[in-house]
Short mmCIF file of C-alpha atoms in Angstrom, two decimals:
data_model
loop_
_atom_site.label_atom_id
_atom_site.label_comp_id
_atom_site.label_asym_id
_atom_site.label_seq_id
_atom_site.Cartn_x
_atom_site.Cartn_y
_atom_site.Cartn_z
CA MET A 1 0.00 0.00 0.00
CA ASP A 2 1.38 3.41 -1.00
CA ALA A 3 1.72 5.53 2.14
CA THR A 4 1.78 8.78 0.17
CA LYS A 5 -1.65 8.36 -1.36
CA ALA A 6 -4.92 8.45 0.57
CA ARG A 7 -7.15 5.62 -0.61
CA THR A 8 -10.81 6.09 -1.34
CA PRO A 9 -13.25 3.95 0.65
CA GLU A 10 -13.89 1.87 -2.48
CA GLU A 11 -10.15 1.30 -3.01
CA LEU A 12 -9.83 0.26 0.64
CA ALA A 13 -12.72 -2.16 0.21
CA ALA A 14 -10.99 -3.75 -2.79
CA LEU A 15 -7.70 -4.00 -0.89
CA LEU A 16 -9.47 -5.65 2.05
CA ARG A 17 -11.17 -8.20 -0.20
CA ALA A 18 -7.79 -9.11 -1.71
CA GLU A 19 -6.01 -9.11 1.67
CA PHE A 20 -7.84 -12.14 3.02
CA VAL A 21 -7.89 -14.47 0.00
CA PRO A 22 -8.62 -17.45 -0.08
CA HIS A 23 -11.45 -16.51 2.28
CA ARG A 24 -14.49 -14.68 1.01
CA CYS A 25 -14.46 -11.19 2.41
CA ALA A 26 -17.60 -9.04 2.41
CA VAL A 27 -16.87 -5.34 2.80
CA GLU A 28 -19.51 -2.65 3.17
CA VAL A 29 -18.80 1.07 2.95
CA TYR A 30 -21.43 3.06 4.85
CA ASP A 31 -22.11 6.24 6.85
CA TYR A 32 -21.50 8.53 3.88
CA SER A 33 -18.24 6.67 3.12
CA HIS A 34 -16.80 7.33 6.59
CA ARG A 35 -16.99 3.75 7.89
CA ILE A 36 -16.35 0.22 6.68
CA ARG A 37 -17.60 -3.09 8.07
CA LEU A 38 -15.95 -6.38 7.29
CA ARG A 39 -16.97 -10.05 7.44
CA ILE A 40 -14.75 -12.95 6.49
CA PHE A 41 -16.22 -16.37 5.69
CA ASP A 42 -14.82 -19.88 5.48
CA ASP A 43 -15.29 -22.36 2.61
CA SER A 44 -18.72 -23.32 3.97
CA ASP A 45 -19.75 -19.66 4.01
CA GLU A 46 -19.74 -19.61 7.82
CA PRO A 47 -18.52 -16.34 9.35
CA LEU A 48 -15.01 -16.49 10.79
CA VAL A 49 -14.44 -12.84 11.67
CA SER A 50 -16.78 -9.85 11.84
CA ILE A 51 -15.61 -6.28 12.30
CA PRO A 52 -18.76 -4.15 12.60
CA GLU A 53 -17.08 -0.76 12.32
CA MET A 54 -13.77 0.68 11.14
CA LEU A 55 -13.18 4.33 10.37
CA VAL A 56 -12.03 4.94 6.81
CA SER A 57 -9.73 7.71 8.03
CA GLN A 58 -7.83 5.23 10.22
CA LEU A 59 -7.36 2.82 7.32
CA GLN A 60 -6.07 5.44 4.90
CA SER A 61 -2.63 5.54 6.49
CA ARG A 62 -0.25 2.70 5.81
CA SER A 63 0.34 2.06 9.51
CA GLY A 64 -3.39 2.07 10.30
CA TYR A 65 -4.18 -0.34 7.48
CA GLU A 66 -1.32 -2.70 8.33
CA ALA A 67 -2.22 -2.71 12.04
CA MET A 68 -5.84 -3.57 11.26
CA ALA A 69 -4.83 -6.28 8.76
CA SER A 70 -2.46 -7.82 11.30
CA VAL A 71 -5.15 -7.93 14.02
CA VAL A 72 -7.70 -9.48 11.65
CA LYS A 73 -5.17 -12.09 10.45
CA ASP A 74 -4.46 -12.99 14.09
CA MET A 75 -8.21 -13.33 14.68
CA LEU A 76 -8.48 -15.59 11.62
CA ARG A 77 -5.61 -17.82 12.74
CA SER A 78 -7.12 -18.10 16.20
CA ARG A 79 -10.59 -18.89 14.83
CA GLU A 80 -9.25 -21.45 12.37
CA LYS A 81 -7.39 -23.25 15.19
CA ILE A 82 -10.60 -23.44 17.23
CA VAL A 83 -12.65 -24.70 14.28
CA GLY A 84 -9.94 -27.19 13.33
CA SER A 85 -9.76 -28.62 16.84
CA CYS A 86 -13.53 -29.24 16.86
CA ALA A 87 -13.52 -31.17 13.59
#
């Protein structure tokens, strides 16, 4: 992600969808393009992670985006371990 360029909410949504492949990632831009919500699903279309609200302004900086992506990836790893141990 280019730190010198502020991303539009739609560009952020596209980046988020690509960030969590191979999982399906549903991203919704709302509140007059000031907020984004995120849901990530497994292969069975069961929700793994839901983030009900993120401020677009916090995701427009490289550090803000990378911090959020890191937290969500940790949540995914944790959730996948739990689901895997129940199988």
